[in-house]
XYZ file of C-alpha atoms in Angstrom:
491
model
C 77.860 -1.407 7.960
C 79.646 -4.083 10.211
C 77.480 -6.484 12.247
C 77.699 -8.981 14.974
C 76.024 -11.628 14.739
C 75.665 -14.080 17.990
C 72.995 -16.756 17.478
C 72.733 -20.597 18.738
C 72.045 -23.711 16.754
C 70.235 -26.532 18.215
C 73.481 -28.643 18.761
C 75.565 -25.772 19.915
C 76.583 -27.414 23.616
C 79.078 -26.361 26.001
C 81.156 -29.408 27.319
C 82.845 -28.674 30.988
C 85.097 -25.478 31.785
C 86.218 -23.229 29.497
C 89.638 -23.077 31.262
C 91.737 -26.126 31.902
C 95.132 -25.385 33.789
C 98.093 -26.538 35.649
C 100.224 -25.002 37.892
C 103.498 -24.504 36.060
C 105.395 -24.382 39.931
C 108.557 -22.922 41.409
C 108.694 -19.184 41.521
C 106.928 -20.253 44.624
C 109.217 -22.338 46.335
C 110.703 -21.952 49.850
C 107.350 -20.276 50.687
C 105.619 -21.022 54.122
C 101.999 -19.969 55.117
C 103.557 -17.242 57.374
C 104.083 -15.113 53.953
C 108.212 -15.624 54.188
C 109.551 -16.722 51.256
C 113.338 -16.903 50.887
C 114.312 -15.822 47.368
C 117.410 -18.038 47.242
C 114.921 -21.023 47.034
C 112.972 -19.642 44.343
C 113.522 -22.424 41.109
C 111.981 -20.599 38.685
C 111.086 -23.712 35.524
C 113.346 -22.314 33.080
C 115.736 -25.144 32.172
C 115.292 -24.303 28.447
C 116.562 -20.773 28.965
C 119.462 -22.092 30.598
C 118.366 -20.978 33.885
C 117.685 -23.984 35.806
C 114.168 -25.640 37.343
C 111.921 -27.878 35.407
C 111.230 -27.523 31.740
C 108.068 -25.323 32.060
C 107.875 -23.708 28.761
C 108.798 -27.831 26.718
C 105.660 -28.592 29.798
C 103.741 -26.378 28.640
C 103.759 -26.822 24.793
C 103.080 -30.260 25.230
C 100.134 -29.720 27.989
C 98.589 -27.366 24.845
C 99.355 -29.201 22.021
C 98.749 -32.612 22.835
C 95.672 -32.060 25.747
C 94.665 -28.907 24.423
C 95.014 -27.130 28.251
C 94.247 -23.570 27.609
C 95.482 -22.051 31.073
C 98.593 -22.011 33.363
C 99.135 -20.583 37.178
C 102.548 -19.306 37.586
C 102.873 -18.456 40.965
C 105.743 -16.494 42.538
C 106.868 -14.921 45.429
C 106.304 -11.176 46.341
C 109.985 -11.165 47.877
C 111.461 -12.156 44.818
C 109.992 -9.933 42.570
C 111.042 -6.888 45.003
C 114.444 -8.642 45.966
C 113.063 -8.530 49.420
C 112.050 -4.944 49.615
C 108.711 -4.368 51.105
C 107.263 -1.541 48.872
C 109.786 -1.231 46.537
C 110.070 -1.099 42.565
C 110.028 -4.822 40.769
C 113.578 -6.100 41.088
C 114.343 -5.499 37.277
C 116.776 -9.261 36.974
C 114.337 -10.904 38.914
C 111.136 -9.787 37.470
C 112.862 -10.291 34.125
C 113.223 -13.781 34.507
C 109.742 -14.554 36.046
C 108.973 -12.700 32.206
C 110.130 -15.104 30.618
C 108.052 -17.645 31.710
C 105.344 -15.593 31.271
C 106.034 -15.256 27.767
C 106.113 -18.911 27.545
C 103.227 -18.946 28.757
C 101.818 -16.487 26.589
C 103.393 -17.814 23.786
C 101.469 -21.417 23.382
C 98.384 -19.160 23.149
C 96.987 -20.176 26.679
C 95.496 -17.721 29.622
C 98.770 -17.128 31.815
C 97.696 -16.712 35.565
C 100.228 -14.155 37.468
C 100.372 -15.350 41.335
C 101.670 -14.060 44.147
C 102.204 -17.111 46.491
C 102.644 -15.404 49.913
C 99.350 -16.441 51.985
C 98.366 -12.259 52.365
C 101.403 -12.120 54.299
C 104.816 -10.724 54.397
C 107.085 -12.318 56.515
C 104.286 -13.065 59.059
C 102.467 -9.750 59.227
C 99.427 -9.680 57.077
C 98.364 -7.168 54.792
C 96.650 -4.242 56.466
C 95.944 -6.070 59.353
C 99.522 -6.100 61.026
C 99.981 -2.361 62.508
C 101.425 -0.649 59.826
C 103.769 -2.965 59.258
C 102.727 -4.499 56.009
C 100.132 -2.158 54.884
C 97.635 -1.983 51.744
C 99.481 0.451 50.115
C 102.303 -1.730 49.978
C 100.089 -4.284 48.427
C 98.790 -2.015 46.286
C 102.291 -0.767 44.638
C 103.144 -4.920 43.836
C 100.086 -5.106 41.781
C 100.253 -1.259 40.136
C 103.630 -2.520 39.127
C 102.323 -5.607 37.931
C 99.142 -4.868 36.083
C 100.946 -2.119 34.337
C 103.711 -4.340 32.780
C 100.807 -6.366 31.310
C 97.812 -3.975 31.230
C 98.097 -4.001 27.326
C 97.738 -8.017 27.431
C 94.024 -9.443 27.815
C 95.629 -13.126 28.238
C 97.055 -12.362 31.560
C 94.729 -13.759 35.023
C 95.705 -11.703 37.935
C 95.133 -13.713 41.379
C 95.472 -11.319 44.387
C 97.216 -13.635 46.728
C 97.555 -17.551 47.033
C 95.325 -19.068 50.160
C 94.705 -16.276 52.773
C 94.068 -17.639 56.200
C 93.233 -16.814 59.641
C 92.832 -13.157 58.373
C 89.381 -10.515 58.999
C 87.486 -11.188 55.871
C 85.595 -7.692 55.897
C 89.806 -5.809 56.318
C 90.629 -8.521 53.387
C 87.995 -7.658 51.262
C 88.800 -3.920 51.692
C 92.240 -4.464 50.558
C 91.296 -6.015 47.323
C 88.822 -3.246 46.995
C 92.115 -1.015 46.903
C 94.091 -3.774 44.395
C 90.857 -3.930 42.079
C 91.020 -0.137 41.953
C 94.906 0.293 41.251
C 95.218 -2.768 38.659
C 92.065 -1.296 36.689
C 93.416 2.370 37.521
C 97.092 1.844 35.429
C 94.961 0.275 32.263
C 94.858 -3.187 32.948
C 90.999 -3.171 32.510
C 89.427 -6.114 30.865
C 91.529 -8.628 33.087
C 90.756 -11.772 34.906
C 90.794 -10.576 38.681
C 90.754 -13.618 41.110
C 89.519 -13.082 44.261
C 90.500 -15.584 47.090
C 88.868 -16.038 49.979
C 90.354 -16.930 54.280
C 90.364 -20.840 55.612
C 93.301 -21.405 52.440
C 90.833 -20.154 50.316
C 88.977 -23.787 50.333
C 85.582 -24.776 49.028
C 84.878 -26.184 52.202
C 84.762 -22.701 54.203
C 84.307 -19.757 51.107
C 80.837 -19.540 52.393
C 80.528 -20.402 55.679
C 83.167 -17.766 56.472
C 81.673 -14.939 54.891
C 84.616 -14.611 52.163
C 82.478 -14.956 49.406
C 79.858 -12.980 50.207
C 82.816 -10.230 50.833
C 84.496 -10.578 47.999
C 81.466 -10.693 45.113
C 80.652 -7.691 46.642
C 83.732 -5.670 45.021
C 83.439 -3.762 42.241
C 85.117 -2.309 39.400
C 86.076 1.680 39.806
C 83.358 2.073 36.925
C 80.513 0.051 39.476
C 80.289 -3.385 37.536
C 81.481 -6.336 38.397
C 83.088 -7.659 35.258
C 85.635 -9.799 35.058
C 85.943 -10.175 39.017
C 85.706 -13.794 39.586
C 85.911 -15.788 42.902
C 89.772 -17.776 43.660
C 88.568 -21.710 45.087
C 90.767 -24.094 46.409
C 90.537 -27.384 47.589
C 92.311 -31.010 48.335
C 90.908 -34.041 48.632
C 92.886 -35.568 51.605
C 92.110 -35.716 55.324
C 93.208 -31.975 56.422
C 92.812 -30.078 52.961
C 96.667 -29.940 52.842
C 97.397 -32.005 49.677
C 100.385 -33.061 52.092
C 98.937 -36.701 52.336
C 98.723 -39.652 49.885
C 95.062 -40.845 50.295
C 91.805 -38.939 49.223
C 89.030 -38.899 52.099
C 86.275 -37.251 50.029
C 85.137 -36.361 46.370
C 84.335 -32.721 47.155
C 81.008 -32.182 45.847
C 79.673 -31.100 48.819
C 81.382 -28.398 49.210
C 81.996 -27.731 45.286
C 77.792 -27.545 45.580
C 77.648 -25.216 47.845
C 79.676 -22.588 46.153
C 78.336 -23.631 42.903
C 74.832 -22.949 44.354
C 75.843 -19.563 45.971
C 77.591 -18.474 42.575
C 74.061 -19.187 40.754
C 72.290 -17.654 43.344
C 73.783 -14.230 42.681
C 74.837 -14.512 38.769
C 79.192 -15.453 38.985
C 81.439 -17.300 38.318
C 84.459 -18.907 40.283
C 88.078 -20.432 38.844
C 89.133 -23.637 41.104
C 92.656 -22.459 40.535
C 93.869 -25.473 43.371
C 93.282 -28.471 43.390
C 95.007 -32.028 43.299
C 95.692 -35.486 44.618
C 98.544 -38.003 44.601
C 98.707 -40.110 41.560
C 100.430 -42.826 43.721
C 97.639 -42.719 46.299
C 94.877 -45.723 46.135
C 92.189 -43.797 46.696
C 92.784 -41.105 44.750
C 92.198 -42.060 41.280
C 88.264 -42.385 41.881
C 87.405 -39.573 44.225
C 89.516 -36.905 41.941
C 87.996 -38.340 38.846
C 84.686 -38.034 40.734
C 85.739 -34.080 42.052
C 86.531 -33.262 38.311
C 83.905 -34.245 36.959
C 81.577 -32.327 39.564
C 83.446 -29.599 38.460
C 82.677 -29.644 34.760
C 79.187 -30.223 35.073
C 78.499 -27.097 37.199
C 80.571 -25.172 34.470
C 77.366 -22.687 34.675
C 79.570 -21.890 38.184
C 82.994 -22.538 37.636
C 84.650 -21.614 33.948
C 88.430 -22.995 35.129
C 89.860 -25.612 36.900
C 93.759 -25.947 37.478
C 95.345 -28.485 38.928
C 98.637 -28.545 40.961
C 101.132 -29.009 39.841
C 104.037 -29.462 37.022
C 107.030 -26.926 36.149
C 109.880 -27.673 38.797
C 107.915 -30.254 40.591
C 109.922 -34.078 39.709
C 107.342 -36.810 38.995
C 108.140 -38.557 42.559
C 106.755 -35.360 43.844
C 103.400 -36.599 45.652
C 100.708 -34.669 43.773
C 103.111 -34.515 40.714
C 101.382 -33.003 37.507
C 104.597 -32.954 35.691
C 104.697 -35.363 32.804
C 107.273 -37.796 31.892
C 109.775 -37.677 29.070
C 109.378 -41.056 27.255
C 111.383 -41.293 23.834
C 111.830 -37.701 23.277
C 108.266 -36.904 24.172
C 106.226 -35.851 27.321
C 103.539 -38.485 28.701
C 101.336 -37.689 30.985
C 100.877 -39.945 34.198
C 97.427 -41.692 34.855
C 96.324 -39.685 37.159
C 96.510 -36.177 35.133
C 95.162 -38.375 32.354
C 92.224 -39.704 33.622
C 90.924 -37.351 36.192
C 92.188 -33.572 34.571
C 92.238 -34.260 31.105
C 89.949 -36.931 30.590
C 87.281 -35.637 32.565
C 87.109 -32.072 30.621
C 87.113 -34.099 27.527
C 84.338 -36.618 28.911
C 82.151 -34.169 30.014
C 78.798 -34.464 28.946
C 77.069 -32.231 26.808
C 74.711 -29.216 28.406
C 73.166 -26.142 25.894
C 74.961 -23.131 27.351
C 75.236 -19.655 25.566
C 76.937 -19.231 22.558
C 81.014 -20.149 22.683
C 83.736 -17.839 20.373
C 83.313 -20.085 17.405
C 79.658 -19.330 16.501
C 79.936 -15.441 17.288
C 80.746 -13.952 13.943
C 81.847 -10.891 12.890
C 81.333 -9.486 8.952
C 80.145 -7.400 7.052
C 77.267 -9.054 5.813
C 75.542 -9.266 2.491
C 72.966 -11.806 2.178
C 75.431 -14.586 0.549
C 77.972 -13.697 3.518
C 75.342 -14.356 6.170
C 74.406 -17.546 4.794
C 77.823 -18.615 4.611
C 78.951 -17.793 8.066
C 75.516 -19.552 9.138
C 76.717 -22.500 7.420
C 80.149 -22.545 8.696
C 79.600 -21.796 12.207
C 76.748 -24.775 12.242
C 79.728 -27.253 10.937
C 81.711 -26.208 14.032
C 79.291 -26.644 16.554
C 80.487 -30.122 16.979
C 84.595 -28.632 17.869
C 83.185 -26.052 19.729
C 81.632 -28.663 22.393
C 84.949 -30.202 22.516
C 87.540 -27.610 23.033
C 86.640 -25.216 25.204
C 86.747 -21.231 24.543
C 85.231 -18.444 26.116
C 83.450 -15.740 24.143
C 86.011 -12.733 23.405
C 86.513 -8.764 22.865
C 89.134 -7.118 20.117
C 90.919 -5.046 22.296
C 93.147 -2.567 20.597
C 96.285 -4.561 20.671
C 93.826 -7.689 18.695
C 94.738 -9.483 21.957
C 91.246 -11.429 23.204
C 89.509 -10.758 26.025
C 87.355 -12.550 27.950
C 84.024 -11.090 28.691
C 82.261 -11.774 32.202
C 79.719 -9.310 32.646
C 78.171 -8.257 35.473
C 74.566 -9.632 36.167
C 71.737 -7.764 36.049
C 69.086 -10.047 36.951
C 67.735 -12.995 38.779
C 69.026 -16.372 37.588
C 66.157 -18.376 36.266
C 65.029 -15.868 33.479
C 65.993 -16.227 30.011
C 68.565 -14.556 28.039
C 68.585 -13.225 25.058
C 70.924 -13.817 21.888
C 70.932 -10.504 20.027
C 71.693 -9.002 16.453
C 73.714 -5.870 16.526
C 75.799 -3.402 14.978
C 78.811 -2.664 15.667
C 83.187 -3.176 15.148
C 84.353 -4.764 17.855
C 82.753 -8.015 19.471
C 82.529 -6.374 23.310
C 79.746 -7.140 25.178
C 77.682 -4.685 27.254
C 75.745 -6.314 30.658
C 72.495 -6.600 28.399
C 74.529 -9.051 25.888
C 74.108 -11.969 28.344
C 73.735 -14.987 26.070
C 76.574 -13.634 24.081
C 78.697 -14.835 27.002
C 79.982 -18.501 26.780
C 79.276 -18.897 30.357
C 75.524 -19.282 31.456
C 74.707 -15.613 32.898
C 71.626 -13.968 32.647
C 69.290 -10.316 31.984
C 66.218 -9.150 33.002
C 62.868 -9.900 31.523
C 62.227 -12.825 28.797
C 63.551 -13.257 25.107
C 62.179 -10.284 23.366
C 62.416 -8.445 19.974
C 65.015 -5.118 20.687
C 66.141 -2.702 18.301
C 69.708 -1.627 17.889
C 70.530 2.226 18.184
C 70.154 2.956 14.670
C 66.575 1.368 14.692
C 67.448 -1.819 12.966
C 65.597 -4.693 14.409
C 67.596 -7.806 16.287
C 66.755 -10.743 15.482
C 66.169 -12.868 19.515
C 65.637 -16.046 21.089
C 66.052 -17.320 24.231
C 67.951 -19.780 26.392
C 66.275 -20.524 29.864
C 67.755 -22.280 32.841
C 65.314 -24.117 34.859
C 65.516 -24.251 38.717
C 67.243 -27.715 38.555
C 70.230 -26.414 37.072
C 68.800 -27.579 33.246
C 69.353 -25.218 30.087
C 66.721 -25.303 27.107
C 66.189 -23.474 24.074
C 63.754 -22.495 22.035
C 66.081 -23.593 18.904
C 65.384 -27.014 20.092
C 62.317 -27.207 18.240
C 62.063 -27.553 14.153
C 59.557 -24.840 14.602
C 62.487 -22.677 16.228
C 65.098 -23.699 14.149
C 63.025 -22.479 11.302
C 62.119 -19.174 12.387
C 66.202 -18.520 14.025
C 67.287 -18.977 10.282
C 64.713 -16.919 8.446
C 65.270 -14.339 11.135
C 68.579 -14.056 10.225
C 68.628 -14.807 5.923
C 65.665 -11.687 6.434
C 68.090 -9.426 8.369
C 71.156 -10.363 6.560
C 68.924 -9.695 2.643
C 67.631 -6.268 4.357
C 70.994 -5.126 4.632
């Protein structure tokens, strides 16, 4: 019989997001906040192909093979994927080339986020809230269209809409009701959903305004909330624009208070926005400061992309778009320091188990010892590069798993033993999850459905936002590794 095994080592640490991004720009271009987006200044960053823009997919390669970034937002326009026909089919040229850079995307092995960049409007009428003139169902055929073209593809994020605004929250959160429903309706089930919120989406306002609370109240068709994660956006200058040269504030404020609601009711949140001007004299400290906010609430937020490269020059002012120095791309100091360096920097916190240390086998007692012994020597790259715990889907794409909670947040989880062929989690599996989430009750002997026993220990988050273990102890260690050399020689 095939196992799983999930269990956690002493050192086993969790070191800032799990996602890192940037926004690979210029699908997006021409947009304004009234939702009207002229197609013929779309600059999609396809220079490679031979199709003009920026060099997104040679941006890209080096942004994962040199800084080991493991996402990218591509965000596009809804009129150019319809060639400017409200509720019409996916223009097939035009969709076709925003493809491609989606399978550039796809291609470096990263989490590809699909955008629509039109501020829940369509030339100024906003969705379902305009009179019939841009309704939900017109919403809802865009992402149908979309979600089934990658249904099949676990890599793909799908974010509703960039930066709502000046919208009804409770008639916004009824519309993505409808999206959530269609995109998991053709297929596209085990997806990344990214749910943004009114004020521009910004930290500042998500729960103030009511838009969080809203949106974490959606739900899959099947009742859970998996994989439905709240959109966060925010700038560091004087009006939350990122139109100005000089940071005002470091954000962790209002990164707290979203970090603190998202705890308070078991989710998780993506900062898919954010940036500063790497020319600006203020903004070196205060992003640095922001970012690495951000990666020690990781508990909170699993992402953080930053805006933005693709067919943004470097004298663009919050350029992310690296430099070609003697045949190679450099990054500038500010995407150094503050996106990269930061994630790398971040210190050390015991979260739940990450990929690397969740084996799959078929286990006879010399196997189990091995796989003990290997996934204990790669504790140490597991802290350093993040990755979030995955499904085998049927296509052997992975998926990520973000359960839905079933508990309160300060009671422990526990790290199970059980049978099975594929490495999907149910809601009970919480410490299985590479982000901290959380089950009912204490750490506690279970039994699988054949009546094997699971082997179980627990990982407890105090009320100051601290994670310990009961592995921390020799007395735990001890016991974790009998547990499993008994289980694995019973087999």
């Amino acid at each position: 019989m095939k196992w799983l095994v999930f269990f956690s080592l002493s050192n086993t640490v969790w070191a800032g997001v799990q996602f890192l991004g940037v926004s690979i720009a210029g699908g997006d271009f021409g947009c304004q906040i009234d939702g009207s987006c002229p197609t013929g200044s779309t600059q999609l960053p396809l220079s490679s192909f031979g199709q003009g823009g920026g060099d997104g997919d040679g941006q890209m390669k080096h942004f994962v093979q040199d800084d080991g970034i493991n996402m990218f937002r591509l965000p596009i326009s809804w009129q150019s994927l319809v060639n400017n026909k409200l509720g019409g089919t996916l223009d097939a040229n035009n969709f076709a080339k925003y493809d491609k850079l989606v399978q550039a995307c796809l291609a470096t092995g990263a989490h590809c986020m699909v955008e629509i960049h039109n501020f829940a409007r369509w030339n100024g009428a906003i969705i379902g809230q305009s009179s019939g003139t841009v309704t939900d169902e017109h919403f809802v055929s865009l992402w149908s269209q979309i979600a089934t073209k990658y249904a099949r593809n676990d890599k793909i994020v799908f974010e509703l809409m960039n930066e709502p605004h000046d919208l009804d929250v409770p008639m916004w959160a009824a519309t993505c009701q409808k999206v959530i429903a269609a995109i998991r309706g053709v297929g596209a089930t085990t997806q990344i959903i990214l749910l943004p919120g009114t004020n521009f989406d910004s930290a500042a306002m998500l729960v103030s305004s009511g838009s969080a609370e809203a949106l974490m109240a959606l739900t899959n068709p099947d009742g859970t909330t998996d994989n439905l994660l709240l959109d966060i956006h925010k700038y560091l200058d004087v009006d939350n624009s990122g139109t100005h040269a000089e940071c005002v504030t470091n954000n962790t404020a209002a990164f707290g208070e979203v970090a603190e609601f998202l705890r308070r009711i078991g989710r998780k949140g993506i900062v898919s926005e954010t940036g500063a001007a790497p020319g600006g004299s203020s903004c070196l400290a205060k992003f640095c400061e922001q970012n690495a906010f951000i990666n020690a609430n990781s508990d909170a937020f699993i992402g953080l992309v930053t805006w933005a490269a693709g067919s943004f020059g470097t004298s663009y002012l919050l350029s992310a778009t690296p430099s070609k120095q003697g045949g190679k791309f450099v990054n500038n100091g500010l995407m150094a320091q503050c996106v990269v360096g930061t994630w790398k920097d971040a210190p050390d916190s015991v979260h739940p188990i990450p990929t690397s240390l969740a084996i799959t086998a078929s286990l006879s007692p010399t196997t189990a010892a091995s796989n003990i012994q290997s996934a204990a020597s790669n504790s140490e790259k597991a802290s350093e590069i993040a990755a979030p715990i995955t499904s085998t889907t049927q296509t052997g794409q992975s998926a990520l798993i973000l359960p839905t909670p079933t508990g309160p947040t300060d009671t422990p989880t526990t790290l199970i033993l059980a049978p099975g062929i594929s490495s999907v989690l149910t809601s009970d599996s919480r410490a299985a999850s590479a982000v901290p989430t959380t089950t009912a009750g204490s750490g506690r002997a279970t039994t699988t459905p054949s009546g094997a026993p699971t082997a179980t220990t627990s990982i407890t988050r105090s009320a100051s936002g601290s994670w310990s273990t009961n592995l921390q102890s020799p007395t735990g260690k001890l016991w974790a590794i009998l547990g499993l050399f008994l289980v694995a020689a019973a087999l």
